[in-house]
C-alpha positions as a LaTeX table, in Angstrom:
\begin{tabular}{lrrr}
\hline
Residue & $x$ (\AA) & $y$ (\AA) & $z$ (\AA) \\
\hline
Met1 & 82.82 & $-115.43$ & $-26.06$ \\
Pro2 & 79.39 & $-115.36$ & $-24.38$ \\
Ser3 & 77.11 & $-112.46$ & $-25.21$ \\
Ser4 & 73.53 & $-113.53$ & $-24.53$ \\
Val5 & 71.31 & $-112.28$ & $-21.73$ \\
Ser6 & 71.42 & $-114.97$ & $-19.08$ \\
Pro7 & 68.90 & $-116.20$ & $-16.48$ \\
Phe8 & 70.98 & $-114.86$ & $-13.61$ \\
Gly9 & 72.23 & $-111.57$ & $-12.28$ \\
Asn10 & 75.43 & $-109.89$ & $-11.15$ \\
Leu11 & 77.89 & $-111.08$ & $-8.52$ \\
Tyr12 & 75.81 & $-109.63$ & $-5.72$ \\
Ala13 & 72.85 & $-111.70$ & $-6.94$ \\
Tyr14 & 75.13 & $-114.73$ & $-7.03$ \\
Lys15 & 76.10 & $-114.18$ & $-3.40$ \\
Leu16 & 72.61 & $-113.40$ & $-2.06$ \\
Tyr17 & 70.40 & $-115.58$ & $-4.25$ \\
Thr18 & 71.99 & $-118.02$ & $-6.70$ \\
Leu19 & 74.58 & $-119.58$ & $-4.40$ \\
Pro20 & 72.26 & $-119.98$ & $-1.36$ \\
Thr21 & 69.49 & $-121.35$ & $-3.60$ \\
Ala22 & 71.82 & $-123.80$ & $-5.30$ \\
Lys23 & 73.20 & $-124.96$ & $-1.97$ \\
Arg24 & 69.68 & $-125.51$ & $-0.63$ \\
Leu25 & 68.48 & $-127.41$ & $-3.69$ \\
Phe26 & 71.63 & $-129.23$ & $-4.78$ \\
Gly27 & 73.87 & $-129.38$ & $-1.72$ \\
Ser28 & 76.15 & $-127.13$ & 0.31 \\
Tyr29 & 78.98 & $-129.65$ & 0.50 \\
Ser30 & 80.48 & $-132.14$ & $-1.92$ \\
Phe31 & 79.27 & $-135.70$ & $-2.28$ \\
Arg32 & 82.99 & $-136.52$ & $-2.26$ \\
Arg33 & 83.38 & $-135.26$ & 1.29 \\
Lys34 & 80.58 & $-137.20$ & 2.93 \\
Pro35 & 77.35 & $-138.92$ & 1.94 \\
Thr36 & 74.47 & $-136.64$ & 1.00 \\
Ile37 & 70.94 & $-137.13$ & $-0.31$ \\
Lys38 & 70.65 & $-138.86$ & $-3.67$ \\
His39 & 69.32 & $-135.81$ & $-5.56$ \\
His40 & 72.25 & $-133.67$ & $-4.43$ \\
Thr41 & 74.71 & $-136.37$ & $-5.43$ \\
Asn42 & 73.14 & $-136.81$ & $-8.86$ \\
Val43 & 73.14 & $-133.08$ & $-9.63$ \\
Gln44 & 76.69 & $-132.61$ & $-8.41$ \\
Lys45 & 77.95 & $-135.54$ & $-10.48$ \\
Met46 & 76.27 & $-134.06$ & $-13.56$ \\
Leu47 & 77.87 & $-130.67$ & $-12.91$ \\
Glu48 & 81.21 & $-132.40$ & $-12.37$ \\
Ile49 & 80.90 & $-134.02$ & $-15.82$ \\
Leu50 & 80.21 & $-130.64$ & $-17.45$ \\
Ser51 & 83.08 & $-129.03$ & $-15.55$ \\
Gln52 & 85.57 & $-131.64$ & $-16.75$ \\
Asn53 & 84.29 & $-132.13$ & $-20.31$ \\
Gly54 & 82.86 & $-128.82$ & $-21.44$ \\
Pro55 & 79.58 & $-128.43$ & $-23.37$ \\
Leu56 & 77.65 & $-131.68$ & $-23.91$ \\
Thr57 & 74.22 & $-132.98$ & $-24.83$ \\
Thr58 & 72.44 & $-135.14$ & $-22.26$ \\
Trp59 & 73.46 & $-138.13$ & $-24.38$ \\
Gly60 & 77.08 & $-136.98$ & $-24.25$ \\
Met61 & 76.90 & $-136.59$ & $-20.48$ \\
Ala62 & 75.47 & $-140.08$ & $-20.08$ \\
Lys63 & 78.19 & $-141.58$ & $-22.30$ \\
Val64 & 80.81 & $-140.35$ & $-19.85$ \\
Asn65 & 79.36 & $-142.81$ & $-17.33$ \\
Phe66 & 78.32 & $-145.70$ & $-19.53$ \\
Gln67 & 80.50 & $-145.51$ & $-22.67$ \\
Asn68 & 78.90 & $-148.01$ & $-25.10$ \\
Asp69 & 76.16 & $-149.35$ & $-22.83$ \\
Val70 & 73.21 & $-148.00$ & $-24.86$ \\
Ser71 & 70.58 & $-149.07$ & $-22.32$ \\
Gly72 & 72.50 & $-147.42$ & $-19.46$ \\
Ile73 & 73.05 & $-144.28$ & $-21.52$ \\
Arg74 & 69.33 & $-143.93$ & $-22.28$ \\
Thr75 & 68.37 & $-144.34$ & $-18.63$ \\
Lys76 & 70.97 & $-141.85$ & $-17.47$ \\
Glu77 & 70.03 & $-139.39$ & $-20.22$ \\
Lys78 & 66.42 & $-139.30$ & $-18.98$ \\
Glu79 & 67.69 & $-138.64$ & $-15.47$ \\
Tyr80 & 69.87 & $-135.75$ & $-16.65$ \\
Arg81 & 66.90 & $-134.21$ & $-18.48$ \\
Arg82 & 64.89 & $-134.24$ & $-15.24$ \\
Leu83 & 67.79 & $-132.75$ & $-13.30$ \\
Leu84 & 68.24 & $-129.99$ & $-15.87$ \\
Lys85 & 64.59 & $-129.05$ & $-16.38$ \\
Gly86 & 63.12 & $-130.02$ & $-13.01$ \\
Arg87 & 60.04 & $-132.13$ & $-12.53$ \\
Lys88 & 56.43 & $-131.92$ & $-11.45$ \\
Asp89 & 55.21 & $-133.94$ & $-8.51$ \\
Arg90 & 51.63 & $-133.63$ & $-7.24$ \\
Gly91 & 51.14 & $-130.38$ & $-9.08$ \\
Lys92 & 54.33 & $-128.82$ & $-7.73$ \\
His93 & 57.32 & $-127.94$ & $-9.88$ \\
Ser94 & 60.75 & $-128.74$ & $-8.48$ \\
Pro95 & 63.34 & $-126.33$ & $-9.96$ \\
Gly96 & 65.96 & $-127.82$ & $-12.22$ \\
Val97 & 69.57 & $-126.77$ & $-12.67$ \\
Leu98 & 68.55 & $-124.62$ & $-15.65$ \\
Asp99 & 65.96 & $-122.77$ & $-13.54$ \\
Val100 & 68.57 & $-121.83$ & $-10.94$ \\
Gly101 & 71.01 & $-120.71$ & $-13.63$ \\
Leu102 & 73.93 & $-123.08$ & $-13.01$ \\
Val103 & 73.70 & $-124.43$ & $-16.56$ \\
Val104 & 72.74 & $-122.73$ & $-19.84$ \\
Val105 & 71.93 & $-123.98$ & $-23.33$ \\
Glu106 & 74.97 & $-123.45$ & $-25.55$ \\
Gly107 & 73.44 & $-124.44$ & $-28.89$ \\
Lys108 & 72.13 & $-127.43$ & $-30.85$ \\
Ser109 & 73.61 & $-130.77$ & $-31.87$ \\
Tyr110 & 72.20 & $-132.71$ & $-34.83$ \\
Asn111 & 74.31 & $-135.86$ & $-34.46$ \\
Arg112 & 71.38 & $-137.86$ & $-33.09$ \\
Gly113 & 68.61 & $-135.52$ & $-34.16$ \\
Pro114 & 68.13 & $-132.03$ & $-32.70$ \\
Ser115 & 69.46 & $-131.94$ & $-29.13$ \\
Asp116 & 70.33 & $-129.07$ & $-26.84$ \\
Ile117 & 73.97 & $-128.66$ & $-25.89$ \\
Tyr118 & 74.47 & $-127.68$ & $-22.25$ \\
Arg119 & 77.38 & $-126.03$ & $-20.47$ \\
Leu120 & 78.12 & $-124.55$ & $-17.09$ \\
Ser121 & 77.14 & $-120.91$ & $-16.69$ \\
Leu122 & 79.44 & $-118.52$ & $-14.86$ \\
Pro123 & 77.48 & $-119.00$ & $-11.60$ \\
Gly124 & 77.64 & $-122.74$ & $-12.28$ \\
Ile125 & 81.42 & $-122.55$ & $-12.57$ \\
Leu126 & 81.62 & $-120.66$ & $-9.27$ \\
Tyr127 & 79.26 & $-123.14$ & $-7.57$ \\
Cys128 & 81.44 & $-126.05$ & $-8.71$ \\
Ile129 & 84.55 & $-124.36$ & $-7.34$ \\
Glu130 & 82.82 & $-123.58$ & $-4.04$ \\
Val131 & 81.03 & $-126.89$ & $-3.41$ \\
Leu132 & 82.50 & $-129.79$ & $-5.38$ \\
Asp133 & 85.94 & $-129.91$ & $-3.74$ \\
Leu134 & 87.67 & $-129.82$ & $-7.11$ \\
Thr135 & 91.41 & $-130.41$ & $-7.06$ \\
His136 & 93.77 & $-127.89$ & $-8.61$ \\
Lys137 & 94.17 & $-130.22$ & $-11.58$ \\
Glu138 & 90.39 & $-130.40$ & $-12.01$ \\
Ile139 & 90.08 & $-126.61$ & $-11.85$ \\
Asp140 & 92.80 & $-126.45$ & $-14.51$ \\
Thr141 & 90.74 & $-128.80$ & $-16.70$ \\
Met142 & 87.59 & $-126.76$ & $-16.12$ \\
Ala143 & 89.48 & $-123.59$ & $-17.07$ \\
Arg144 & 90.63 & $-125.17$ & $-20.32$ \\
His145 & 87.10 & $-126.19$ & $-21.29$ \\
His146 & 85.61 & $-122.79$ & $-20.38$ \\
Ala147 & 88.29 & $-120.44$ & $-21.69$ \\
Thr148 & 85.85 & $-118.61$ & $-23.98$ \\
Val149 & 83.30 & $-118.17$ & $-21.19$ \\
Leu150 & 85.78 & $-116.39$ & $-18.89$ \\
Pro151 & 88.44 & $-115.16$ & $-21.34$ \\
Trp152 & 90.33 & $-112.72$ & $-19.11$ \\
Ile153 & 90.92 & $-115.45$ & $-16.50$ \\
Phe154 & 90.40 & $-118.95$ & $-17.89$ \\
Gly155 & 91.52 & $-117.83$ & $-21.33$ \\
Arg156 & 94.88 & $-116.91$ & $-19.78$ \\
Trp157 & 94.99 & $-119.59$ & $-17.10$ \\
Glu158 & 98.32 & $-121.20$ & $-17.98$ \\
Tyr159 & 99.93 & $-117.79$ & $-18.40$ \\
Leu160 & 98.62 & $-116.70$ & $-14.99$ \\
Lys161 & 99.91 & $-119.89$ & $-13.38$ \\
Ser162 & 103.35 & $-119.27$ & $-14.90$ \\
Val163 & 103.45 & $-115.82$ & $-13.27$ \\
Ile164 & 101.69 & $-116.22$ & $-9.89$ \\
Gly165 & 101.52 & $-119.99$ & $-9.39$ \\
Asn166 & 98.87 & $-121.23$ & $-6.99$ \\
Asp167 & 97.54 & $-117.72$ & $-6.44$ \\
Val168 & 95.28 & $-118.37$ & $-9.43$ \\
Tyr169 & 93.21 & $-120.55$ & $-7.13$ \\
Arg170 & 92.29 & $-117.50$ & $-5.10$ \\
Ile171 & 89.25 & $-117.52$ & $-7.35$ \\
Lys172 & 87.89 & $-119.87$ & $-4.66$ \\
Thr173 & 87.41 & $-116.79$ & $-2.48$ \\
Leu174 & 85.08 & $-115.28$ & $-5.05$ \\
Ala175 & 83.22 & $-118.57$ & $-5.48$ \\
Gly176 & 82.37 & $-118.44$ & $-1.78$ \\
Gly177 & 81.02 & $-114.89$ & $-2.09$ \\
Thr178 & 83.76 & $-113.27$ & 0.02 \\
Phe179 & 84.83 & $-109.64$ & $-0.41$ \\
Leu180 & 81.93 & $-108.74$ & $-2.69$ \\
Asp181 & 80.61 & $-106.10$ & $-0.30$ \\
Asn182 & 83.03 & $-106.23$ & 2.63 \\
Ile183 & 84.29 & $-102.89$ & 3.92 \\
Gln184 & 87.10 & $-104.64$ & 5.83 \\
Val185 & 89.22 & $-104.66$ & 2.66 \\
Thr186 & 90.02 & $-101.01$ & 3.42 \\
Lys187 & 92.44 & $-102.23$ & 6.11 \\
Met188 & 94.12 & $-104.94$ & 4.06 \\
Ser189 & 96.18 & $-102.93$ & 1.62 \\
Lys190 & 97.44 & $-99.42$ & 0.93 \\
Phe191 & 96.00 & $-99.77$ & $-2.57$ \\
Pro192 & 92.43 & $-98.56$ & $-3.31$ \\
Ile193 & 90.89 & $-102.02$ & $-3.20$ \\
Phe194 & 87.77 & $-100.88$ & $-1.37$ \\
Glu195 & 87.23 & $-98.08$ & $-3.88$ \\
Leu196 & 87.69 & $-100.36$ & $-6.88$ \\
Leu197 & 85.45 & $-103.12$ & $-5.54$ \\
Thr198 & 82.82 & $-100.59$ & $-4.50$ \\
Tyr199 & 82.83 & $-99.06$ & $-7.98$ \\
Leu200 & 82.61 & $-102.56$ & $-9.46$ \\
Ser201 & 79.41 & $-103.16$ & $-7.48$ \\
Ile202 & 77.99 & $-99.77$ & $-8.46$ \\
Lys203 & 78.79 & $-100.30$ & $-12.15$ \\
Tyr204 & 76.64 & $-103.43$ & $-12.30$ \\
Gln205 & 74.08 & $-102.58$ & $-9.61$ \\
Glu206 & 71.24 & $-102.39$ & $-12.15$ \\
Asn207 & 71.94 & $-105.97$ & $-13.24$ \\
Tyr208 & 70.76 & $-107.78$ & $-10.13$ \\
Glu209 & 68.13 & $-109.83$ & $-11.98$ \\
Tyr210 & 69.55 & $-110.04$ & $-15.51$ \\
Ile211 & 73.01 & $-109.48$ & $-16.92$ \\
Asp212 & 74.73 & $-110.08$ & $-20.23$ \\
Glu213 & 77.09 & $-113.00$ & $-19.66$ \\
Lys214 & 80.01 & $-111.06$ & $-21.14$ \\
Asp215 & 79.39 & $-108.30$ & $-18.58$ \\
Leu216 & 79.29 & $-110.84$ & $-15.76$ \\
Ala217 & 82.57 & $-112.30$ & $-17.04$ \\
Asp218 & 84.06 & $-108.80$ & $-16.94$ \\
Gln219 & 82.77 & $-108.20$ & $-13.40$ \\
Ile220 & 84.25 & $-111.50$ & $-12.21$ \\
Ser221 & 87.56 & $-110.74$ & $-13.95$ \\
Cys222 & 87.84 & $-107.22$ & $-12.54$ \\
Trp223 & 87.21 & $-108.65$ & $-9.07$ \\
Phe224 & 89.83 & $-111.38$ & $-9.60$ \\
Tyr225 & 92.66 & $-109.05$ & $-10.59$ \\
Thr226 & 91.78 & $-106.41$ & $-7.99$ \\
His227 & 91.68 & $-109.12$ & $-5.32$ \\
Leu228 & 95.31 & $-109.95$ & $-6.13$ \\
Leu229 & 96.18 & $-106.65$ & $-4.42$ \\
Ile230 & 95.01 & $-108.09$ & $-1.10$ \\
Pro231 & 97.89 & $-109.89$ & 0.68 \\
Ala232 & 97.34 & $-113.65$ & 0.51 \\
Lys233 & 98.87 & $-113.98$ & 3.98 \\
Pro234 & 98.57 & $-111.51$ & 6.89 \\
Gln235 & 102.36 & $-111.20$ & 7.19 \\
Glu236 & 102.84 & $-110.30$ & 3.53 \\
Arg237 & 103.27 & $-106.69$ & 2.53 \\
Ser238 & 100.77 & $-105.26$ & 0.06 \\
Ser239 & 103.73 & $-104.33$ & $-2.16$ \\
Val240 & 104.28 & $-108.05$ & $-2.74$ \\
Glu241 & 100.75 & $-108.34$ & $-4.11$ \\
Asn242 & 101.26 & $-105.23$ & $-6.23$ \\
Asn243 & 104.29 & $-106.87$ & $-7.83$ \\
Lys244 & 102.21 & $-109.92$ & $-8.72$ \\
Leu245 & 99.60 & $-107.85$ & $-10.53$ \\
Lys246 & 102.31 & $-105.73$ & $-12.14$ \\
Lys247 & 104.04 & $-108.85$ & $-13.52$ \\
Ile248 & 100.79 & $-110.18$ & $-14.94$ \\
Leu249 & 99.86 & $-106.94$ & $-16.67$ \\
Ser250 & 103.34 & $-106.19$ & $-17.97$ \\
Gly251 & 103.39 & $-109.52$ & $-19.80$ \\
Asp252 & 99.99 & $-109.16$ & $-21.48$ \\
Lys253 & 99.30 & $-105.85$ & $-23.21$ \\
Asp254 & 95.67 & $-106.64$ & $-24.04$ \\
Leu255 & 94.97 & $-107.60$ & $-20.44$ \\
Lys256 & 96.69 & $-104.44$ & $-19.21$ \\
Thr257 & 94.64 & $-102.25$ & $-21.56$ \\
Trp258 & 91.42 & $-103.94$ & $-20.48$ \\
Tyr259 & 92.10 & $-103.76$ & $-16.72$ \\
Tyr260 & 93.30 & $-100.16$ & $-16.75$ \\
Gly261 & 90.20 & $-99.28$ & $-18.74$ \\
Phe262 & 88.27 & $-100.41$ & $-15.66$ \\
Val263 & 90.60 & $-98.41$ & $-13.37$ \\
Lys264 & 90.11 & $-95.27$ & $-15.49$ \\
Glu265 & 86.35 & $-95.73$ & $-15.28$ \\
Ala266 & 86.62 & $-95.87$ & $-11.49$ \\
Ile267 & 88.80 & $-92.75$ & $-11.39$ \\
Lys268 & 86.28 & $-90.82$ & $-13.50$ \\
Phe269 & 83.42 & $-92.03$ & $-11.30$ \\
Tyr270 & 85.12 & $-90.82$ & $-8.10$ \\
Asp271 & 86.23 & $-87.56$ & $-9.72$ \\
Asp272 & 82.61 & $-86.85$ & $-10.66$ \\
Arg273 & 81.38 & $-87.76$ & $-7.19$ \\
Phe274 & 84.03 & $-85.53$ & $-5.61$ \\
Lys275 & 82.86 & $-82.59$ & $-7.74$ \\
Thr276 & 79.31 & $-83.27$ & $-6.60$ \\
Ile277 & 80.36 & $-83.27$ & $-2.94$ \\
Lys278 & 82.32 & $-80.03$ & $-3.42$ \\
Lys279 & 79.08 & $-78.31$ & $-4.43$ \\
Leu280 & 78.06 & $-78.45$ & $-0.79$ \\
Glu281 & 80.62 & $-75.74$ & $-0.06$ \\
Lys282 & 78.53 & $-73.29$ & $-2.10$ \\
Ile283 & 75.35 & $-73.87$ & $-0.16$ \\
\hline
\end{tabular}
């Protein structure tokens, strides 16, 4: 499970900075959908490799393309290093994928001498879901390779699919930055979705620039399960969504304990705020 301080911030930072920056530098639509500039295509293909294979060295990434073609692997490896770390042209530094925070260093490999092992960060995972036009099967594969990075969601992916089916792919909504600060959710359900999502933003508001990756995973996961209370279709009753979340939690005691720990935190927060407001009556 990730625990290091990461070069990115909370979900609000992802929506306002990381995602727009990544789209500007690396593309706002998939190379699969229509032709794009070469740099965007190269970065997206590299991210696609990491999404479908998990942590790899640059040599490992290149081998996915060229197998046993040593010359091709070496050429591609150099390209991946430039994409990851950026490059300097005429005294200017072009940000790499590491600079933007879509990829992090996972550790070291000593198979071919000391080499960094790279993997998608949590913002990198969300960017891939938002931009790369991954199929459901490809998202399933990505979840399997990143189960320890997002344990409450990807670590339970097959279980979630067995309970709520394709509703697991509602994580695409989060990847696009929707409902992170949208007051309209107050009208979408009788459940306190607005209150829970507002508290979720407040809880991590000090982490706009830097956040522990475990905390970001928790923020993403709390959003994901709370979002299940929003009807997937306008004609659906909110009680239908409540049943989905209830089924998930009733079948996983650890998940239920974790999620209701978040709910209890929110209750305490609003209780304390209510007591503060009540003080106005004594003025």
